[in-house]
Structures are given as C-alpha cells and as structure tokens.
PDB file of C-alpha atoms in Angstrom:
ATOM      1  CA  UNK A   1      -6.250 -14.081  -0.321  1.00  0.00           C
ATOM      2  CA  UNK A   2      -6.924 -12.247  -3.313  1.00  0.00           C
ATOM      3  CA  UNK A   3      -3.928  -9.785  -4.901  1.00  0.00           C
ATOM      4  CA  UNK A   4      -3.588  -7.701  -7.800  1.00  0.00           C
ATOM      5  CA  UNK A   5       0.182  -7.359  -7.036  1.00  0.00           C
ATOM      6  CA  UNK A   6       3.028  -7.928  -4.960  1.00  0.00           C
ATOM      7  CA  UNK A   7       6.522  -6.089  -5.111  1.00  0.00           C
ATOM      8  CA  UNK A   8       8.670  -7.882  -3.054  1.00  0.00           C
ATOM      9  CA  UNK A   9      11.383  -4.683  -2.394  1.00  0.00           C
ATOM     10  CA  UNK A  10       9.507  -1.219  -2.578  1.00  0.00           C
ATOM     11  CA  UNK A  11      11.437   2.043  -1.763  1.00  0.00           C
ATOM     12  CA  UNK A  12       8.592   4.277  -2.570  1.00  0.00           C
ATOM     13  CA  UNK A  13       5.345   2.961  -0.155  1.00  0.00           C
ATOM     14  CA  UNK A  14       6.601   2.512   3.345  1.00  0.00           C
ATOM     15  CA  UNK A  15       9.913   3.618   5.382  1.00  0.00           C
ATOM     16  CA  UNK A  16      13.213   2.034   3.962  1.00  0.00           C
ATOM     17  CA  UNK A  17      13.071  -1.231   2.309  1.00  0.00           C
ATOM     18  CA  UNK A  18       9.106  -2.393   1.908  1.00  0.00           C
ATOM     19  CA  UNK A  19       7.503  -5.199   0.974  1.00  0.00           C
ATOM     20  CA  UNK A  20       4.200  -4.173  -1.232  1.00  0.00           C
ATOM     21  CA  UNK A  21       1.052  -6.137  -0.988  1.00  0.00           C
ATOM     22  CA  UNK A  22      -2.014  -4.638  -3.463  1.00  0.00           C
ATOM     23  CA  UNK A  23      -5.087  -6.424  -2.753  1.00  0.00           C
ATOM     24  CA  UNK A  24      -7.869  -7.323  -5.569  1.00  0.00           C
ATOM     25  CA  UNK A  25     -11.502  -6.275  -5.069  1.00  0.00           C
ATOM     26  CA  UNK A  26     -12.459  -2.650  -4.035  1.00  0.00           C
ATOM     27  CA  UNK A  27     -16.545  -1.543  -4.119  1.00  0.00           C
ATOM     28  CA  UNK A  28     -15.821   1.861  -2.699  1.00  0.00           C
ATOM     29  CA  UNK A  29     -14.808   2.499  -6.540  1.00  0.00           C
ATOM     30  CA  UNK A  30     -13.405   6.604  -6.222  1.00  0.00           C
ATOM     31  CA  UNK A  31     -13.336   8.488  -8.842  1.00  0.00           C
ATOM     32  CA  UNK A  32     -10.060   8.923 -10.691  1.00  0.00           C
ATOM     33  CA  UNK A  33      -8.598   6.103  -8.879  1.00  0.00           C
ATOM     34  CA  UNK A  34      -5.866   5.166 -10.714  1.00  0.00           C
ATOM     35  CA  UNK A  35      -5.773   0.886  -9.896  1.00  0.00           C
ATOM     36  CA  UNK A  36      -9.224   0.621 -11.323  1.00  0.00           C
ATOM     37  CA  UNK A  37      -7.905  -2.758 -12.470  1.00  0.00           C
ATOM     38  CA  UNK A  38      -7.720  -3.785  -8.692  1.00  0.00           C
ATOM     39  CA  UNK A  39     -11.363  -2.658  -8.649  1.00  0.00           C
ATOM     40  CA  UNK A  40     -13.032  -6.231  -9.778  1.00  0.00           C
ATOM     41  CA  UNK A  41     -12.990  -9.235  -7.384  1.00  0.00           C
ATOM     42  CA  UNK A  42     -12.605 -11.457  -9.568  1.00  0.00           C
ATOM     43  CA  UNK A  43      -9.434  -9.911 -10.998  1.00  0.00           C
ATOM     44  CA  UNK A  44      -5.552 -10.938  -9.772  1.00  0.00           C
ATOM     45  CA  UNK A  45      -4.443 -14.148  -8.612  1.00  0.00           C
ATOM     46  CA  UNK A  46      -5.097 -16.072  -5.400  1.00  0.00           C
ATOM     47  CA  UNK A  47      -2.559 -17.111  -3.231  1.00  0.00           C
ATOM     48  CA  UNK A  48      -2.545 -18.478   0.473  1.00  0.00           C
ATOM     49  CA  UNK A  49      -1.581 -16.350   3.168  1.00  0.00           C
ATOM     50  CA  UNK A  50       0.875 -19.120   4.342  1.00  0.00           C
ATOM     51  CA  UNK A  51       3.106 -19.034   0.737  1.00  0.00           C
ATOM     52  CA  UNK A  52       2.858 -14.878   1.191  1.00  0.00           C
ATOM     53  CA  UNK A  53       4.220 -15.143   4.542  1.00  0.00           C
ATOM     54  CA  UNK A  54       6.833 -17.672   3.159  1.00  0.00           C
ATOM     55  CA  UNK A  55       7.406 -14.919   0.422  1.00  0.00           C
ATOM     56  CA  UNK A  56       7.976 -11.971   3.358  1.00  0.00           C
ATOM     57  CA  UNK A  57      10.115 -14.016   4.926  1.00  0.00           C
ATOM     58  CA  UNK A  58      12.314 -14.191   2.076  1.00  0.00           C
ATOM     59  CA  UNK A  59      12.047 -10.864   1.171  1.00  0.00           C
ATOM     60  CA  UNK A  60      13.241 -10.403   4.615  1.00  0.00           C
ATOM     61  CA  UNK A  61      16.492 -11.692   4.502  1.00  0.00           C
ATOM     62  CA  UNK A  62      17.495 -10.872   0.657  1.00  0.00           C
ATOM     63  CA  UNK A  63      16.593  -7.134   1.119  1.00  0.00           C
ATOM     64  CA  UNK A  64      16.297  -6.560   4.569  1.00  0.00           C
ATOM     65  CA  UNK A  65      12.894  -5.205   4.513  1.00  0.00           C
ATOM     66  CA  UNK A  66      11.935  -3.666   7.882  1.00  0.00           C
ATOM     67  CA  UNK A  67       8.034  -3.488   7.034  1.00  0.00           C
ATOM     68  CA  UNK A  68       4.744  -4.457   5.178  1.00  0.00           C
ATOM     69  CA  UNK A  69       2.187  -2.062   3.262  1.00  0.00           C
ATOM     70  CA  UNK A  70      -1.048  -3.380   2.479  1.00  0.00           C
ATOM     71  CA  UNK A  71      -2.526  -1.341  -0.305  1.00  0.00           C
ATOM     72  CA  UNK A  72      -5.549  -1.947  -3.163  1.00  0.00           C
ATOM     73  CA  UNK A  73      -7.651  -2.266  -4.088  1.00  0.00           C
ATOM     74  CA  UNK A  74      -9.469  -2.432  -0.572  1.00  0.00           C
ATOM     75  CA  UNK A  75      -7.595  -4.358   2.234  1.00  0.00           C
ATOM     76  CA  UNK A  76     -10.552  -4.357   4.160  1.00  0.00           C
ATOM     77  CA  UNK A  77     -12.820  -6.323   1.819  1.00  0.00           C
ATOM     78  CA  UNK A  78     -10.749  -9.122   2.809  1.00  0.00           C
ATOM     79  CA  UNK A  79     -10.975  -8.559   6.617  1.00  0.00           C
ATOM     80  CA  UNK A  80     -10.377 -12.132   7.353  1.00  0.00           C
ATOM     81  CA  UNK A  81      -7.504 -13.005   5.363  1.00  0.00           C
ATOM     82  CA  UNK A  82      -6.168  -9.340   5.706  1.00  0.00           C
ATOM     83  CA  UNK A  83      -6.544  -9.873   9.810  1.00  0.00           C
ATOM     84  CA  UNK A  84      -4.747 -13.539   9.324  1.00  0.00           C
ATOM     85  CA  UNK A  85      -2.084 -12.082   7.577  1.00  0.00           C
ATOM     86  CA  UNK A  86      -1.294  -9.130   9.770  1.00  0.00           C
ATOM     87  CA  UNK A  87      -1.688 -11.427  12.293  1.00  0.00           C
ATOM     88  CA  UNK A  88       1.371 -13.126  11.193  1.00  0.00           C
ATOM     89  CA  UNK A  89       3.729 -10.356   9.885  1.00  0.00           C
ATOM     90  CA  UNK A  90       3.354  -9.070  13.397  1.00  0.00           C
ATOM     91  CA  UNK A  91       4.822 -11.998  14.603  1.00  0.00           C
ATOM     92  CA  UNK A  92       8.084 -11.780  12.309  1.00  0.00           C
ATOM     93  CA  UNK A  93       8.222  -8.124  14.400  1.00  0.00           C
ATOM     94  CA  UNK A  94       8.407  -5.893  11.096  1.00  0.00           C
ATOM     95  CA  UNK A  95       6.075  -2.745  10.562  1.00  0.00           C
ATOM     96  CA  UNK A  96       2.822  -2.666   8.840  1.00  0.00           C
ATOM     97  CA  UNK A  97       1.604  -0.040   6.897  1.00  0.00           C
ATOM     98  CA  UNK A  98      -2.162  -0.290   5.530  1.00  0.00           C
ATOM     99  CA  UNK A  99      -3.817   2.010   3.422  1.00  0.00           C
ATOM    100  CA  UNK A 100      -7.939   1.956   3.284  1.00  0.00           C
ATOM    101  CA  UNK A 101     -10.578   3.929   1.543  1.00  0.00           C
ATOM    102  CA  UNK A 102     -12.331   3.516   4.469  1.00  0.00           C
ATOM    103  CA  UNK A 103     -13.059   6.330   7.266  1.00  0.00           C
ATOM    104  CA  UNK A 104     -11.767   5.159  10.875  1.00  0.00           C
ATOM    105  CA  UNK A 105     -15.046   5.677  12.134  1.00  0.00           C
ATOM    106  CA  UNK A 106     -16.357   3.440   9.729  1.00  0.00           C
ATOM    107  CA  UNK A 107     -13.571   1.046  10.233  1.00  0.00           C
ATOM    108  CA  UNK A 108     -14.970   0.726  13.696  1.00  0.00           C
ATOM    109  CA  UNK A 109     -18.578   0.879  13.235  1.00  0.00           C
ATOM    110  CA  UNK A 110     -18.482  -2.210  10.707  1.00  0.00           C
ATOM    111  CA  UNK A 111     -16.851  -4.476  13.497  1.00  0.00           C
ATOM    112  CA  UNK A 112     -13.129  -4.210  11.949  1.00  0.00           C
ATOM    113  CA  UNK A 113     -11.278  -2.230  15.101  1.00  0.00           C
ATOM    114  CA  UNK A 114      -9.201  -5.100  15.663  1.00  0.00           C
ATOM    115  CA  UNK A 115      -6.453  -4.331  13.019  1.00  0.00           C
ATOM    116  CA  UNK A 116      -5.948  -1.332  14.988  1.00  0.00           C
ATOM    117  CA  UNK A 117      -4.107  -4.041  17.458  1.00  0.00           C
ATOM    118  CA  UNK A 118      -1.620  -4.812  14.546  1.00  0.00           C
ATOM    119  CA  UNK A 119      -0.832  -2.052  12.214  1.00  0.00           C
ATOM    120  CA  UNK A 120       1.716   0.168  13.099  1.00  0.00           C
ATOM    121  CA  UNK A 121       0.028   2.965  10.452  1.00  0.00           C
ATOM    122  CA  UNK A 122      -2.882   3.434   9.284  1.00  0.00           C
ATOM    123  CA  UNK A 123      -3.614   5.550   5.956  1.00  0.00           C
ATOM    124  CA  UNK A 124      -7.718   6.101   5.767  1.00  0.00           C
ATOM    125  CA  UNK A 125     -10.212   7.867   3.873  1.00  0.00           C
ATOM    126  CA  UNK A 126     -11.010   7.885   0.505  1.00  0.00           C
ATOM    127  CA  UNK A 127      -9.427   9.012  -2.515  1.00  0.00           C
ATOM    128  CA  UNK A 128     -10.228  12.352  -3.941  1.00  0.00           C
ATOM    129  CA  UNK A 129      -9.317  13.256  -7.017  1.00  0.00           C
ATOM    130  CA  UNK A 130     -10.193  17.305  -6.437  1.00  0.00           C
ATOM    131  CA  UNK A 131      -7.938  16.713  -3.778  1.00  0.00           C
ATOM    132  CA  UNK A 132      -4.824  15.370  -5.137  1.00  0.00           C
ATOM    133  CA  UNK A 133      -1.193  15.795  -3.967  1.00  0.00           C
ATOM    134  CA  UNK A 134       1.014  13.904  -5.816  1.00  0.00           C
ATOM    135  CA  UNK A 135       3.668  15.609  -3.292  1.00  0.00           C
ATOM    136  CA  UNK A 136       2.144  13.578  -0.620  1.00  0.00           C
ATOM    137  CA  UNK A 137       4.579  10.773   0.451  1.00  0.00           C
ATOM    138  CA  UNK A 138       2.404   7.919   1.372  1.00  0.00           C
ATOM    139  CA  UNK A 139      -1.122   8.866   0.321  1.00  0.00           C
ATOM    140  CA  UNK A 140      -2.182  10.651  -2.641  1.00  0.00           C
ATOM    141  CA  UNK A 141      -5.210  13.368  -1.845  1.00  0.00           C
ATOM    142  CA  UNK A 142      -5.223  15.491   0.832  1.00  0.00           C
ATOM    143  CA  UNK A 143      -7.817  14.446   3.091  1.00  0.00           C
ATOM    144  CA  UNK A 144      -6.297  11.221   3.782  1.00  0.00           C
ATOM    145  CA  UNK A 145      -5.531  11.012   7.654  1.00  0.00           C
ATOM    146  CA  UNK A 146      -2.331   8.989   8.512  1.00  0.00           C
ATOM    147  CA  UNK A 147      -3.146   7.867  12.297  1.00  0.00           C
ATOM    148  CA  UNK A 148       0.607   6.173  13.662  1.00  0.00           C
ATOM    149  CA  UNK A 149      -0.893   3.294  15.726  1.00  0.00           C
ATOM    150  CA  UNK A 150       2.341   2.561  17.546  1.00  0.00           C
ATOM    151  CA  UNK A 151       5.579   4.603  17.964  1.00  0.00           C
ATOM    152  CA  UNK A 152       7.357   2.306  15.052  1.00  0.00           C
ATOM    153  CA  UNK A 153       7.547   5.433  13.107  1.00  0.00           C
ATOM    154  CA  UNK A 154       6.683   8.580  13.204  1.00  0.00           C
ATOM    155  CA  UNK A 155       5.542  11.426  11.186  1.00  0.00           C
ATOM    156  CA  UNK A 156       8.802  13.410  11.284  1.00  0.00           C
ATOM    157  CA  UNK A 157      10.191  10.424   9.370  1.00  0.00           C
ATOM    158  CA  UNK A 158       8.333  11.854   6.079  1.00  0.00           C
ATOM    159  CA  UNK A 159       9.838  13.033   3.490  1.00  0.00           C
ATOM    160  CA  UNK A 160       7.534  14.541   0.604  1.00  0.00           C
ATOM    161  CA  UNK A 161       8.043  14.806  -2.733  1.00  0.00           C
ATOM    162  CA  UNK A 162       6.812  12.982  -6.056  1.00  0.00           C
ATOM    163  CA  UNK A 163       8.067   9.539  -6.073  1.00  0.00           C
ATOM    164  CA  UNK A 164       8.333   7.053  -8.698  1.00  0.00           C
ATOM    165  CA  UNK A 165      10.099   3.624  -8.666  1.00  0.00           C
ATOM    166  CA  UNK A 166      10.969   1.330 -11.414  1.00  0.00           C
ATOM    167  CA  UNK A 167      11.772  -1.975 -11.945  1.00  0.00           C
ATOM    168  CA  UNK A 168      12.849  -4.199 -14.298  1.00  0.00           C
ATOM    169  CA  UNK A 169      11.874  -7.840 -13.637  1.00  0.00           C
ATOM    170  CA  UNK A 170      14.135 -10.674 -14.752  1.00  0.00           C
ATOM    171  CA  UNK A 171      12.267 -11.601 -17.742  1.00  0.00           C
ATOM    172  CA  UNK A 172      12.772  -7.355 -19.215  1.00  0.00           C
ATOM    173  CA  UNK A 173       9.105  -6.490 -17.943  1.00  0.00           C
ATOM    174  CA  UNK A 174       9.175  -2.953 -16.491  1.00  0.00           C
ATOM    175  CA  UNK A 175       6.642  -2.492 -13.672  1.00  0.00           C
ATOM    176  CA  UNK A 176       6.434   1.254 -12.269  1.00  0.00           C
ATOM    177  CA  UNK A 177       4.893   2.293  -8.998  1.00  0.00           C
ATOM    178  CA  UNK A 178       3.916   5.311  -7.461  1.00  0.00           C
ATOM    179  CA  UNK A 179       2.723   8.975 -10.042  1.00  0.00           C
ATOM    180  CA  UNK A 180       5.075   7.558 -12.946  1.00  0.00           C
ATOM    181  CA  UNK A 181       2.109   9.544 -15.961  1.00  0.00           C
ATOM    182  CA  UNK A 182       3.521  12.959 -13.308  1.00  0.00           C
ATOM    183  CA  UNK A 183       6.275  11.913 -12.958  1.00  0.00           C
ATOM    184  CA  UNK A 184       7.152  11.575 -17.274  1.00  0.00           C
ATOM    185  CA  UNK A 185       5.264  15.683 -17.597  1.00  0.00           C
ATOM    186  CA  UNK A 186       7.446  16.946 -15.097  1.00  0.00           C
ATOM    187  CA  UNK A 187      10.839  15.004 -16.819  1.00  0.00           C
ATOM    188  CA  UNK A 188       9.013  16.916 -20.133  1.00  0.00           C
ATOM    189  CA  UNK A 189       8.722  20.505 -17.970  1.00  0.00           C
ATOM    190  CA  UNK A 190      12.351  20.275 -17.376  1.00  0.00           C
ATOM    191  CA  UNK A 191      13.712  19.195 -21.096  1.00  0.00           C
ATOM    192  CA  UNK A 192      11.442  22.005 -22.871  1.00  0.00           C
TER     193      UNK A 192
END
C-alpha cells in the first residue's frame, strides 16, 4: 500500500489514543486542500499491509491505542489494499475511522459498499475550502457528513475546537498535525 504518512500515537484524529494512516495518491484534487503533497501517486513510500499491521499491533500495546483513522490523500484509490487492511484491523477488534473525499452515494455506486461492513465511522464528502471549520473536530469543512457505522462511538463523544498536535521524533524532527498555520495566528491574536 501506498502512504504519505503514518503517526503511530495521534490524539488529535480519532477518539483517545489513534493510530494515523495518510494514504498517497488522491485525483479528486480539492481546492485548498492542504496535503497536496499526498496528491501524486507516485509520492510516499510503499509498505505491505502485513509490516503495517505488525506496526498497529505494536502501537497497540506501547500506547494503548483503541482505534485506526485512515486519512489522505484518498483511501479509496487504494480500495484493495485499503479493504485488506481494514479487513485485518477489524480483526485485532479496535475502531476504524476513515475519512474520503468521496460522496456515500458514490462510494456505493462505484462498487466500494463493502467497507461499510468494517469501519466503525465514516467521514465523506469533499473538501471545501468556502466551507471551512477549523472548529470541526474530525473533518475540516462543513459539508462533510460523519455517518457512525456501528455504535463504537458516537457523536456525543465530540468535542470541537481547533486542534493541533506536535511531535518531536527521536532524531529532533518536529512533525505537526491537524490546523497548526491557525493554530500559530490565533497564539499571535492572543500575544498582541
């Protein structure tokens, strides 16, 4: 499978302790996405679902995450691998989260309903940037539907607000997640 990144202990993208997954390749291309880096499919790294899976695992027992999110790039350019490895995260009975530009009608007019048997949320519709929310915990413009698939969580379990996490990787390298460029102009509001 093809991945642009993976952060093995996210606070910011799912409900407690997550394990991130951003996939590499996305055609659907909105404007003012901000990972236009996942955009090309040749981009990222490859790695087999198997050694992800082994990585998971891991992640399971070090930080006791209780779920997956899938993000992108665009999960579903990937069905196979993406349905493989859902497959198998299901299987180690933690949550999935995955996020698509996709509409759910389009999901299952292309043939792809069958992740709707394995993801416990799922966060569809494309990205527009007229209608961002930055306030938005999981999804980032407004017309983004969150449809809960099973009853692993629930809605009431939100909590919105503008959320950035950052970490600093053993080697120094800072990697930041969620609005950090709204995140620094509000920290600027507040000091001026």
């Amino acid at each position: 499978m093809r991945l642009a990144h993976i952060n093995n202990n996210s606070s910011i993208y799912g409900f407690g302790n997550t394990f991130a997954i951003w996939t590499q390749g996305c055609s659907l291309k909105c404007k003012g996405c901000w990972n236009k880096s996942m955009h090309d499919f040749e981009g990222g790294f490859y790695i087999k679902i198997e050694d992800l899976i082994i990585q998971i695992k891991e992640a399971a027992n070090k930080y006791n995450i209780s779920g997956v999110s899938i993000l992108g790039g665009e999960p579903l350019e990937q069905f196979e691998e993406l349905l493989k490895l859902i497959k198998l995260i299901k299987k180690l009975n933690l949550g999935i989260i995955l996020y698509t530009g996709y509409e759910k009608e389009e999901i299952i007019s292309s043939g792809k309903a069958e992740i709707f048997d394995y993801a416990d949320l799922l966060i569809s519709g494309r990205y527009i940037e007229e209608r961002r929310n930055i306030n938005n915990h999981l999804f980032g413009s407004d017309n983004q539907v969150m449809d809960f698939l099973t009853d692993r969580y629930k809605n009431e379990e939100i909590i919105n607000g503008t959320y950035v996490e950052i970490d600093i990787n053993e080697d120094g390298r800072i990697d930041m997640y969620g609005y950090p460029d709204d995140f620094f102009d509000i920290i600027k509001w507040f000091i001026n």
